[in-house]
Coordinates of C-alpha atoms in Angstrom, one line a residue:
Chain A
X1 CA 62.7 16.6 -51.1
X2 CA 60.4 16.1 -48.3
X3 CA 56.9 16.9 -48.2
X4 CA 54.3 17.9 -45.9
X5 CA 51.0 17.8 -45.9
X6 CA 48.4 19.6 -44.2
X7 CA 45.0 20.1 -43.3
X8 CA 43.5 22.4 -41.7
X9 CA 40.7 25.8 -41.8
X10 CA 41.4 28.3 -44.9
X11 CA 38.4 31.1 -43.6
X12 CA 38.3 34.3 -42.9
X13 CA 38.7 36.2 -40.2
X14 CA 37.3 39.3 -38.5
X15 CA 39.6 40.3 -35.1
X16 CA 39.4 42.8 -32.9
X17 CA 42.4 44.0 -30.0
X18 CA 42.9 46.7 -27.9
X19 CA 45.5 48.1 -31.2
X20 CA 42.3 48.4 -33.4
X21 CA 40.4 46.2 -35.5
X22 CA 39.8 43.8 -39.0
X23 CA 37.7 43.5 -42.2
X24 CA 37.2 40.5 -43.1
X25 CA 41.1 39.3 -43.4
X26 CA 42.9 36.0 -44.5
X27 CA 42.3 33.1 -41.7
X28 CA 42.7 29.4 -40.8
X29 CA 44.8 27.7 -38.8
X30 CA 45.6 26.2 -42.5
X31 CA 46.7 28.5 -43.6
X32 CA 48.6 29.7 -40.8
X33 CA 50.3 25.9 -40.6
X34 CA 51.1 26.5 -44.6
X35 CA 52.3 30.4 -44.0
X36 CA 54.8 28.6 -41.4
X37 CA 56.2 25.7 -43.3
X38 CA 57.0 26.9 -46.6
X39 CA 59.7 29.2 -44.4
X40 CA 62.1 25.8 -44.0
X41 CA 61.4 25.6 -48.3
X42 CA 59.4 22.2 -47.7
X43 CA 57.2 20.9 -50.7
X44 CA 53.5 21.5 -48.9
X45 CA 50.6 21.0 -49.7
X46 CA 47.0 22.5 -48.2
X47 CA 43.9 20.0 -48.4
X48 CA 41.3 22.2 -47.2
X49 CA 38.1 24.0 -48.7
X50 CA 36.9 27.5 -49.7
X51 CA 33.5 29.3 -50.9
X52 CA 33.2 31.0 -54.2
X53 CA 33.9 34.2 -51.9
X54 CA 37.5 33.1 -51.4
X55 CA 39.5 36.1 -53.0
X56 CA 41.9 35.0 -56.2
X57 CA 44.5 36.9 -54.5
X58 CA 44.7 34.9 -51.2
X59 CA 45.1 31.5 -54.1
X60 CA 47.5 33.5 -56.1
X61 CA 49.4 34.0 -52.4
X62 CA 49.3 30.0 -51.5
X63 CA 50.8 29.9 -54.8
X64 CA 53.3 31.9 -54.2
X65 CA 54.2 29.9 -51.6
X66 CA 54.9 27.3 -52.6
X67 CA 51.5 25.7 -51.1
X68 CA 50.3 23.2 -53.0
X69 CA 46.8 23.7 -53.4
X70 CA 45.5 20.4 -55.9
X71 CA 43.4 19.4 -52.8
X72 CA 41.8 22.8 -51.5
X73 CA 37.7 22.5 -52.3
X74 CA 36.3 25.6 -54.0
X75 CA 32.0 25.2 -53.7
X76 CA 31.4 27.9 -56.4
X77 CA 28.0 27.8 -54.8
X78 CA 29.4 27.7 -51.0
X79 CA 30.4 30.2 -48.4
X80 CA 33.9 30.5 -46.9
X81 CA 34.4 29.6 -43.3
X82 CA 34.0 32.7 -40.6
X83 CA 35.5 33.2 -37.7
X84 CA 34.7 36.2 -35.6
X85 CA 36.4 37.0 -32.4
X86 CA 37.4 40.0 -29.7
X87 CA 40.5 39.9 -27.4
X88 CA 40.4 41.2 -23.6
X89 CA 43.3 43.5 -22.4
X90 CA 45.7 41.5 -21.5
X91 CA 45.5 39.8 -24.6
X92 CA 45.2 35.9 -23.0
X93 CA 41.6 35.5 -23.4
X94 CA 38.7 36.1 -26.6
X95 CA 35.9 35.9 -26.6
X96 CA 34.1 34.4 -30.1
X97 CA 31.5 37.0 -31.6
X98 CA 30.4 35.0 -34.5
X99 CA 31.9 31.3 -36.1
X100 CA 29.7 30.5 -39.4
X101 CA 30.8 27.2 -40.8
X102 CA 29.4 27.3 -44.1
X103 CA 31.1 25.3 -46.7
X104 CA 33.2 23.2 -43.7
X105 CA 30.3 21.7 -42.2
X106 CA 29.9 19.2 -45.7
X107 CA 33.8 19.0 -46.1
X108 CA 34.8 16.0 -47.3
X109 CA 39.3 16.0 -47.3
X110 CA 40.8 14.5 -50.9
X111 CA 43.9 14.8 -50.2
X112 CA 45.7 15.3 -53.4
X113 CA 48.0 11.6 -54.9
X114 CA 50.9 13.0 -55.3
X115 CA 51.1 13.8 -51.2
X116 CA 49.7 10.3 -50.4
X117 CA 53.5 9.7 -49.6
X118 CA 54.0 12.2 -47.5
X119 CA 56.8 12.2 -44.6
X120 CA 54.8 14.7 -42.6
X121 CA 51.1 14.9 -42.1
X122 CA 50.0 17.8 -40.0
X123 CA 46.5 18.2 -38.8
X124 CA 45.4 21.3 -37.7
X125 CA 42.3 22.2 -35.7
X126 CA 39.5 21.0 -37.5
X127 CA 36.5 18.0 -36.8
X128 CA 38.3 14.8 -35.8
X129 CA 36.4 12.5 -38.1
X130 CA 37.6 15.3 -40.8
X131 CA 41.1 14.2 -39.7
X132 CA 40.8 10.5 -39.3
X133 CA 39.2 11.1 -43.2
X134 CA 42.9 12.1 -44.0
X135 CA 44.6 10.1 -41.7
X136 CA 42.6 7.0 -44.0
X137 CA 44.2 8.6 -47.1
X138 CA 47.7 8.8 -46.7
X139 CA 50.2 5.6 -47.3
X140 CA 52.7 5.2 -43.9
X141 CA 54.2 8.5 -43.0
X142 CA 57.1 9.3 -41.0
X143 CA 55.2 11.3 -38.5
X144 CA 51.6 12.8 -37.7
X145 CA 50.9 15.6 -35.9
X146 CA 47.6 16.1 -34.1
X147 CA 45.9 19.7 -33.1
X148 CA 42.6 20.5 -31.6
X149 CA 41.3 22.4 -29.3
X150 CA 38.6 21.7 -27.0
X151 CA 35.1 22.5 -28.9
X152 CA 36.1 18.4 -30.2
X153 CA 36.5 17.4 -26.5
X154 CA 32.6 18.9 -25.5
X155 CA 31.4 17.6 -28.4
X156 CA 32.9 14.7 -30.1
X157 CA 35.2 13.3 -27.9
X158 CA 34.7 10.2 -29.2
X159 CA 36.0 10.1 -32.5
X160 CA 39.3 12.5 -31.7
X161 CA 39.6 9.7 -29.4
X162 CA 40.5 7.9 -31.9
X163 CA 42.5 10.1 -34.3
X164 CA 44.1 11.1 -31.0
X165 CA 45.0 7.3 -30.8
X166 CA 46.7 6.8 -34.5
X167 CA 49.0 10.4 -34.5
X168 CA 52.5 10.1 -33.4
X169 CA 52.2 14.4 -31.6
X170 CA 49.8 16.0 -30.7
X171 CA 49.6 19.8 -29.8
X172 CA 47.0 21.2 -26.9
X173 CA 47.1 24.0 -24.9
X174 CA 47.5 23.6 -21.2
X175 CA 43.7 24.0 -20.3
X176 CA 43.1 21.2 -22.7
X177 CA 45.2 19.1 -21.9
X178 CA 44.3 19.4 -18.3
X179 CA 39.9 18.7 -19.9
X180 CA 41.4 16.3 -21.4
X181 CA 43.5 14.3 -18.8
X182 CA 41.4 15.3 -16.2
X183 CA 44.7 16.3 -14.2
X184 CA 46.0 19.0 -12.9
X185 CA 49.4 18.7 -13.5
X186 CA 51.3 19.3 -17.1
X187 CA 53.7 16.3 -16.2
X188 CA 50.9 13.7 -15.6
X189 CA 48.2 15.7 -17.5
X190 CA 51.2 14.7 -20.5
X191 CA 51.9 10.9 -19.2
X192 CA 48.3 10.5 -19.6
X193 CA 47.9 11.6 -22.3
X194 CA 50.9 9.4 -24.0
X195 CA 49.1 6.2 -23.7
X196 CA 46.2 7.3 -25.2
X197 CA 48.4 7.4 -28.5
X198 CA 51.3 10.0 -29.3
X199 CA 54.9 9.6 -28.6
X200 CA 55.3 13.4 -28.3
X201 CA 52.8 15.2 -25.7
X202 CA 53.5 19.3 -26.9
X203 CA 51.7 21.6 -24.4
X204 CA 50.7 25.0 -25.5
X205 CA 50.8 27.7 -23.4
X206 CA 50.8 31.0 -25.1
X207 CA 52.5 33.6 -23.9
X208 CA 54.4 31.5 -21.1
X209 CA 56.2 29.4 -23.5
X210 CA 55.8 25.0 -25.1
X211 CA 56.5 21.6 -22.8
X212 CA 57.3 19.3 -24.6
X213 CA 57.3 15.1 -23.0
X214 CA 58.8 12.5 -24.9
X215 CA 59.1 9.2 -22.4
X216 CA 60.7 10.2 -19.1
X217 CA 61.8 13.3 -20.7
X218 CA 60.4 17.7 -20.6
X219 CA 61.9 19.9 -23.3
X220 CA 60.7 23.5 -22.3
X221 CA 60.7 26.7 -24.7
X222 CA 59.5 30.1 -23.9
X223 CA 58.0 32.5 -25.7
X224 CA 59.6 35.3 -26.5
X225 CA 58.4 38.1 -24.1
X226 CA 57.8 41.3 -26.3
X227 CA 57.3 44.7 -26.1
X228 CA 53.5 44.5 -27.7
X229 CA 51.5 42.3 -29.0
X230 CA 49.3 42.4 -31.3
X231 CA 47.1 40.6 -32.5
X232 CA 47.8 36.7 -30.4
X233 CA 45.4 35.0 -33.8
X234 CA 47.4 32.2 -34.9
X235 CA 50.1 32.4 -33.1
X236 CA 49.3 28.7 -31.9
X237 CA 48.7 27.0 -35.6
X238 CA 52.3 28.8 -36.4
X239 CA 54.4 27.1 -33.9
X240 CA 52.1 24.0 -35.2
X241 CA 53.6 25.0 -38.7
X242 CA 56.7 25.8 -37.8
X243 CA 57.0 22.0 -35.7
X244 CA 56.2 20.2 -39.0
X245 CA 57.7 22.7 -41.4
X246 CA 61.5 22.4 -39.4
X247 CA 60.4 18.4 -39.1
X248 CA 59.9 17.7 -42.2
X249 CA 62.7 19.8 -43.9
X250 CA 65.2 17.9 -41.5
X251 CA 63.9 14.8 -41.7
X252 CA 64.7 13.6 -38.3
X253 CA 61.8 12.8 -35.8
X254 CA 63.9 12.2 -33.2
X255 CA 64.0 13.9 -29.4
X256 CA 67.1 16.0 -29.9
X257 CA 65.3 17.5 -33.2
X258 CA 61.9 17.8 -32.0
X259 CA 63.5 20.2 -29.4
X260 CA 65.1 22.2 -32.1
X261 CA 61.2 22.2 -34.2
X262 CA 60.5 23.7 -30.6
X263 CA 62.7 26.5 -30.7
X264 CA 61.4 26.9 -34.6
X265 CA 58.1 26.4 -33.9
X266 CA 58.4 29.6 -31.0
X267 CA 60.4 31.6 -32.8
X268 CA 57.7 32.0 -35.9
X269 CA 54.9 32.4 -33.2
X270 CA 56.8 35.5 -31.9
X271 CA 56.6 37.1 -35.1
X272 CA 53.4 35.9 -36.3
X273 CA 51.8 38.5 -32.5
X274 CA 53.4 42.0 -34.5
X275 CA 50.7 42.5 -36.8
X276 CA 47.6 41.6 -37.5
X277 CA 46.3 38.1 -39.3
X278 CA 49.2 36.5 -41.9
X279 CA 50.1 39.9 -42.7
X280 CA 54.2 39.5 -41.3
X281 CA 53.9 35.6 -41.8
X282 CA 53.5 36.7 -45.6
X283 CA 56.2 39.6 -45.5
X284 CA 59.1 37.5 -43.0
X285 CA 62.3 37.7 -43.8
X286 CA 65.1 34.8 -43.3
X287 CA 67.2 36.6 -41.8
X288 CA 64.9 37.9 -39.5
X289 CA 64.1 33.8 -38.9
X290 CA 67.7 33.8 -38.3
X291 CA 68.7 37.0 -35.8
X292 CA 66.3 36.2 -34.0
X293 CA 67.6 33.1 -33.5
X294 CA 70.1 33.7 -31.6
X295 CA 67.9 36.0 -29.3
X296 CA 66.2 33.0 -28.7
X297 CA 69.6 30.9 -28.2
X298 CA 71.1 33.7 -25.1
X299 CA 68.1 33.5 -23.6
X300 CA 67.7 30.3 -22.3
X301 CA 71.7 28.6 -22.8
X302 CA 73.6 29.0 -19.9
X303 CA 77.0 27.3 -19.2
X304 CA 77.0 25.2 -16.2
X305 CA 79.8 22.9 -15.3
X306 CA 77.7 19.7 -14.2
X307 CA 80.1 16.0 -13.9
Chain B
X1 CA 85.2 33.1 1.9
X2 CA 81.9 36.3 0.1
X3 CA 80.0 36.5 2.7
X4 CA 76.0 37.5 2.5
X5 CA 74.3 39.3 4.7
X6 CA 70.6 38.6 4.5
X7 CA 67.4 41.0 6.8
X8 CA 64.0 39.5 6.1
X9 CA 60.9 37.9 8.1
X10 CA 62.2 35.3 10.5
X11 CA 58.1 33.7 11.1
X12 CA 55.3 31.8 12.1
X13 CA 53.6 30.6 9.6
X14 CA 50.3 28.6 9.4
X15 CA 49.3 27.4 5.7
X16 CA 46.3 25.3 4.6
X17 CA 46.6 23.7 0.4
X18 CA 44.6 21.2 -0.9
X19 CA 46.5 18.7 0.5
X20 CA 46.3 19.0 4.1
X21 CA 47.1 22.2 6.7
X22 CA 50.0 22.6 9.1
X23 CA 50.2 24.2 13.3
X24 CA 52.5 27.4 13.0
X25 CA 55.4 26.2 12.0
X26 CA 58.6 28.0 10.8
X27 CA 58.8 30.1 8.1
X28 CA 59.5 33.5 6.6
X29 CA 61.5 35.7 4.2
X30 CA 64.6 35.7 5.7
X31 CA 64.0 31.5 7.2
X32 CA 63.9 30.3 3.5
X33 CA 66.5 32.7 1.9
X34 CA 69.1 31.6 4.5
X35 CA 68.5 28.2 3.9
X36 CA 68.3 28.0 0.4
X37 CA 71.9 30.1 0.7
X38 CA 73.6 27.5 2.5
X39 CA 73.7 25.6 0.0
X40 CA 76.5 27.3 -1.2
X41 CA 78.3 27.3 1.6
X42 CA 78.6 30.7 2.3
X43 CA 79.4 32.9 5.6
X44 CA 75.5 34.6 5.9
X45 CA 73.9 36.4 8.5
X46 CA 70.9 37.4 9.1
X47 CA 69.2 40.7 10.3
X48 CA 65.8 39.9 12.0
X49 CA 64.0 39.7 15.7
X50 CA 61.3 37.3 17.1
X51 CA 59.7 37.2 20.0
X52 CA 60.3 35.4 23.4
X53 CA 58.6 32.4 21.1
X54 CA 60.4 31.7 18.6
X55 CA 61.7 27.6 20.2
X56 CA 65.7 27.5 20.7
X57 CA 65.0 23.9 18.7
X58 CA 64.7 27.7 15.7
X59 CA 67.9 29.1 16.8
X60 CA 69.4 25.8 16.7
X61 CA 69.0 25.2 13.5
X62 CA 70.5 28.5 12.2
X63 CA 73.5 27.5 13.9
X64 CA 73.7 24.0 12.1
X65 CA 73.1 25.5 9.2
X66 CA 76.5 28.0 9.9
X67 CA 73.6 30.8 9.1
X68 CA 74.9 33.5 11.6
X69 CA 72.5 35.0 14.3
X70 CA 74.2 37.7 15.9
X71 CA 71.5 40.3 14.3
X72 CA 69.1 38.5 15.3
X73 CA 66.7 40.7 17.6
X74 CA 65.1 38.8 20.9
X75 CA 62.5 40.8 21.9
X76 CA 61.7 38.7 25.2
X77 CA 58.4 40.0 25.9
X78 CA 57.4 40.1 22.4
X79 CA 56.0 37.6 20.0
X80 CA 57.7 36.4 16.6
X81 CA 55.7 37.7 13.5
X82 CA 52.4 35.4 12.4
X83 CA 51.7 34.7 8.6
X84 CA 48.4 32.5 8.3
X85 CA 47.2 31.8 4.4
X86 CA 45.1 29.3 2.5
X87 CA 46.0 28.0 -1.2
X88 CA 43.3 27.6 -3.6
X89 CA 43.4 24.4 -6.0
X90 CA 45.2 25.9 -8.7
X91 CA 47.7 26.7 -6.3
X92 CA 48.7 30.0 -7.8
X93 CA 46.4 32.1 -5.3
X94 CA 45.6 32.6 -2.5
X95 CA 44.0 34.5 0.6
X96 CA 45.7 36.0 3.8
X97 CA 43.6 34.3 7.1
X98 CA 45.7 36.1 9.3
X99 CA 48.8 38.2 10.1
X100 CA 50.3 39.4 13.2
X101 CA 53.2 42.1 13.0
X102 CA 53.9 41.8 16.8
X103 CA 57.4 42.5 17.4
X104 CA 58.3 43.1 13.6
X105 CA 56.0 46.6 14.1
X106 CA 59.1 47.5 15.9
X107 CA 62.2 46.6 14.5
X108 CA 65.5 48.7 14.1
X109 CA 68.0 46.3 12.4
X110 CA 71.6 46.5 13.6
X111 CA 73.7 44.0 10.9
X112 CA 76.2 42.8 12.7
X113 CA 79.7 44.4 13.3
X114 CA 81.9 42.1 11.3
X115 CA 78.7 42.1 8.7
X116 CA 78.9 45.3 7.7
X117 CA 81.6 44.4 4.7
X118 CA 79.7 41.5 3.0
X119 CA 80.1 41.3 -0.3
X120 CA 76.4 40.7 -1.2
X121 CA 73.7 41.9 1.2
X122 CA 70.3 40.6 -0.4
X123 CA 66.7 42.5 1.3
X124 CA 63.8 40.5 2.3
X125 CA 60.6 41.6 2.0
X126 CA 60.4 44.1 4.6
X127 CA 59.1 47.5 5.7
X128 CA 61.5 50.0 3.0
X129 CA 62.2 52.0 6.0
X130 CA 64.0 48.6 8.1
X131 CA 65.7 47.9 3.5
X132 CA 66.4 51.3 3.7
X133 CA 68.3 50.6 7.7
X134 CA 69.9 47.7 6.3
X135 CA 72.0 49.8 3.2
X136 CA 73.7 52.6 5.1
X137 CA 74.8 50.4 7.6
X138 CA 76.8 48.5 5.6
X139 CA 80.5 49.6 3.8
X140 CA 80.8 49.6 0.3
X141 CA 78.8 46.2 -1.1
X142 CA 79.6 44.6 -4.2
X143 CA 75.7 43.8 -5.1
X144 CA 72.7 45.2 -3.3
X145 CA 69.9 42.4 -4.4
X146 CA 65.9 43.4 -3.2
X147 CA 62.5 41.9 -3.1
X148 CA 59.8 43.6 -2.3
X149 CA 55.6 43.5 -3.0
X150 CA 52.8 45.1 -3.6
X151 CA 52.0 45.7 -0.2
X152 CA 54.3 48.0 0.2
X153 CA 53.3 50.1 -2.9
X154 CA 50.6 50.0 -2.0
X155 CA 51.3 51.4 1.7
X156 CA 55.0 52.5 1.4
X157 CA 54.9 53.8 -2.7
X158 CA 57.9 56.5 -1.3
X159 CA 59.9 55.2 1.1
X160 CA 60.1 51.9 -1.7
X161 CA 61.6 54.1 -4.1
X162 CA 64.2 55.9 -2.0
X163 CA 65.0 51.8 -1.9
X164 CA 65.8 51.0 -5.4
X165 CA 67.2 54.0 -5.8
X166 CA 70.2 52.4 -4.2
X167 CA 70.2 48.7 -5.2
X168 CA 72.1 46.6 -7.7
X169 CA 69.2 43.6 -8.3
X170 CA 65.5 43.9 -8.1
X171 CA 63.3 40.8 -8.0
X172 CA 59.8 41.4 -8.6
X173 CA 56.6 38.6 -9.4
X174 CA 55.2 39.5 -13.0
X175 CA 51.7 41.2 -10.9
X176 CA 54.3 43.8 -9.0
X177 CA 56.1 44.4 -12.2
X178 CA 53.2 46.2 -14.2
X179 CA 52.3 47.6 -10.6
X180 CA 55.4 49.5 -10.3
X181 CA 55.5 50.5 -13.8
X182 CA 52.3 50.9 -15.1
X183 CA 53.4 48.8 -18.0
X184 CA 51.1 45.7 -18.9
X185 CA 54.6 44.0 -21.5
X186 CA 56.7 43.0 -19.3
X187 CA 59.5 43.7 -21.7
X188 CA 58.6 47.7 -21.3
X189 CA 57.9 47.3 -17.6
X190 CA 61.4 45.7 -17.1
X191 CA 63.1 48.7 -18.5
X192 CA 60.9 51.6 -16.9
X193 CA 61.8 49.4 -13.6
X194 CA 65.9 49.8 -14.3
X195 CA 65.2 53.8 -15.0
X196 CA 64.5 54.1 -11.1
X197 CA 67.6 52.7 -9.9
X198 CA 68.8 48.8 -10.4
X199 CA 70.4 47.8 -13.0
X200 CA 69.1 43.9 -12.8
X201 CA 65.5 43.0 -12.8
X202 CA 64.5 39.9 -12.5
X203 CA 60.5 39.0 -12.7
X204 CA 59.0 36.4 -10.9
X205 CA 56.4 33.9 -12.6
X206 CA 55.6 31.2 -10.1
X207 CA 54.5 28.2 -11.9
X208 CA 56.1 30.2 -15.3
X209 CA 60.0 30.5 -14.3
X210 CA 61.8 34.1 -13.4
X211 CA 62.8 36.5 -16.4
X212 CA 66.3 38.5 -15.8
X213 CA 66.6 42.2 -17.6
X214 CA 69.8 43.5 -18.3
X215 CA 70.4 46.5 -20.4
X216 CA 68.9 45.3 -24.2
X217 CA 69.6 41.0 -22.9
X218 CA 67.1 39.3 -21.9
X219 CA 67.6 35.2 -19.9
X220 CA 64.9 33.1 -19.0
X221 CA 65.3 30.0 -16.6
X222 CA 61.1 27.9 -16.4
X223 CA 60.1 26.5 -13.5
X224 CA 60.4 22.6 -13.1
X225 CA 57.9 20.8 -14.3
X226 CA 56.8 18.6 -11.2
X227 CA 53.7 16.4 -10.6
X228 CA 53.1 17.8 -7.6
X229 CA 53.5 21.4 -5.7
X230 CA 52.4 20.2 -2.0
X231 CA 53.2 24.4 -0.6
X232 CA 54.8 27.3 -2.9
X233 CA 55.2 28.9 0.8
X234 CA 58.5 30.7 0.1
X235 CA 59.6 29.4 -2.9
X236 CA 59.9 33.0 -4.7
X237 CA 62.5 33.4 -1.3
X238 CA 64.3 30.8 -1.9
X239 CA 64.8 31.6 -5.6
X240 CA 66.1 35.0 -4.5
X241 CA 68.3 32.8 -1.8
X242 CA 69.7 30.7 -3.6
X243 CA 70.4 33.6 -6.5
X244 CA 72.1 35.2 -3.9
X245 CA 73.7 32.5 -2.4
X246 CA 75.3 31.6 -5.3
X247 CA 76.8 35.3 -7.1
X248 CA 78.3 35.1 -2.7
X249 CA 79.9 31.6 -3.8
X250 CA 81.2 32.7 -6.7
X251 CA 82.0 36.3 -5.9
X252 CA 80.8 36.9 -9.5
X253 CA 78.1 39.5 -10.5
X254 CA 78.4 39.8 -14.4
X255 CA 75.3 39.3 -16.5
X256 CA 76.7 35.9 -18.1
X257 CA 77.5 34.6 -14.3
X258 CA 73.7 36.1 -12.6
X259 CA 72.2 33.8 -15.6
X260 CA 73.7 31.0 -13.3
X261 CA 72.8 32.2 -10.3
X262 CA 68.8 32.5 -11.5
X263 CA 69.4 28.6 -12.6
X264 CA 70.6 27.9 -9.3
X265 CA 67.6 30.0 -7.6
X266 CA 65.1 27.7 -9.3
X267 CA 66.2 25.0 -9.0
X268 CA 66.3 25.7 -5.1
X269 CA 62.7 26.5 -5.4
X270 CA 61.9 23.3 -7.1
X271 CA 62.2 21.8 -4.0
X272 CA 60.9 24.0 -1.5
X273 CA 57.4 23.3 -2.9
X274 CA 57.2 19.4 -2.6
X275 CA 56.4 19.3 1.5
X276 CA 54.8 22.1 3.8
X277 CA 56.7 24.5 4.8
X278 CA 60.9 25.1 5.6
X279 CA 60.5 21.0 5.6
X280 CA 62.2 20.1 2.2
X281 CA 64.7 22.8 1.9
X282 CA 66.4 21.9 5.5
X283 CA 67.2 18.4 4.3
X284 CA 67.8 18.7 0.8
X285 CA 71.1 17.8 -0.2
X286 CA 73.9 18.6 -2.1
X287 CA 73.6 16.0 -4.5
X288 CA 69.9 15.6 -5.3
X289 CA 71.0 19.4 -5.8
X290 CA 73.2 18.1 -8.7
X291 CA 70.8 15.8 -10.0
X292 CA 68.5 18.1 -10.7
X293 CA 70.7 21.2 -12.8
X294 CA 70.9 18.9 -14.7
X295 CA 67.3 17.6 -15.1
X296 CA 66.9 21.6 -15.5
X297 CA 69.9 21.3 -18.6
X298 CA 68.4 19.1 -20.3
X299 CA 65.2 21.4 -20.3
X300 CA 66.2 23.9 -21.8
X301 CA 69.5 23.7 -23.9
X302 CA 69.7 23.2 -26.6
X303 CA 71.3 22.3 -30.5
X304 CA 71.1 24.9 -33.4
X305 CA 74.1 25.8 -34.8
X306 CA 73.6 30.1 -36.0
X307 CA 76.1 31.9 -38.5

């Protein structure tokens, strides 16, 4: 069985949407990636850090989901990373109300010995130097996937470029792609970003879907049009986790297979937004995933015969 | 050969984009619809009105493109409808600088005798009472397609509802769908709009593609990601014209075939934006269309086997 190594935040989130608000609940990029990837039955491990306030119940959840936590450091005297945000009525924009780095401020990732040979490495959104340290600890992975955000472009661009130069796939959103490349057209942006290192560039457009660029080829997956988006938190990480999980399971990093991975990622993200936080992802059953894949197929597939 | 009856503005446009500006050039919804539909070799006629200032050269163009102009009234002492607009840097928003209705103010459409039995009627954006008058003149068409815009929702909603109740397909953009339905979710919006009359609801999202809703089914076509959008004017009308033209040519109004029509419409719209005004549509060759259809196919088609 192929292995997937995940690095990313494990956090407390407090979320407010037009539908309601939560207390501190389980969140973090690493968490969402892990919960998405486990749907593919891969052997995954998460590298992250939490504080002594992190409940045993959540650690048990990772165990139940077969997500290895040897690399999840627990700083007994520290507090877990906390993020709080409020979504506007359109659900596409949000304000960050509070960010407390806590134990994340001094995080030194340690990759468990048994996962240094992971075939796929998914670098979730974190400080570029943490991501770089993980890359330096692994042995010849088949595929390294990077997720990042505008915060690191604004504050640690030089470090970020060092990471970008070493990865095979980058996933960022449309505004970030524009910021990183200085190009408005996403086609031009992707081309420019691919010269920085990654062979594959994935541009996430939220409710407008995701684009995959590889050499002169493009692939597009729509987001599933939903009756109601309840809470968009974690949708991008769930997309990345589904993408990485499918590629790990199939152990095939061809462009053809990456298309499928984009569809699987979009499919999982469409569930994530249906409930608050990780709630939907925890309960999600494989027959529900398969059923919705059929909806994705009928949503996008057509028959026009061309010579 | 099936017949397509088009009603819509034939106009002068003056356009400003970040790439440059034009003097008064040929424009109007009816014009773009006609130029898109003629790619399918259908027998089409346009019902509209122009002033004595409308150049013979443009009338000759319609002839060359086999667009029947018996229903194109020329008011010798009047002036042609004029619209002027300026696009912002993102090309997604624009300001209307000037609108002169001119001969359009008193327009009474007359459907040519030979097109009263048209199989497909495409009602381009115009006053709802003009659209209604055309519906009343035709004899048992197989399909009536309506395009409209927020202006008529703001000013003549009651008349607009009379038209909506009588059509098979409505094409509007996402913001207009939200305005017309009072629903933010496009899935809910489409469902509500379909209760107003149309069996098929097409929601145009500009650079984010188009959605087709029918009963409990959905289909999505992306807009082709382009290196450069030169001038978005007429893209929505070109989409509608391609959609209507393909349905007329194939004479098949099944949901399955409507999917293809959405793809053909999106394909033609991707050309329209490459040059100012109608320039690209006038020169467009069928082998270019076929070639780009292959790009659409590789952009959206994937192979995941499901039971």
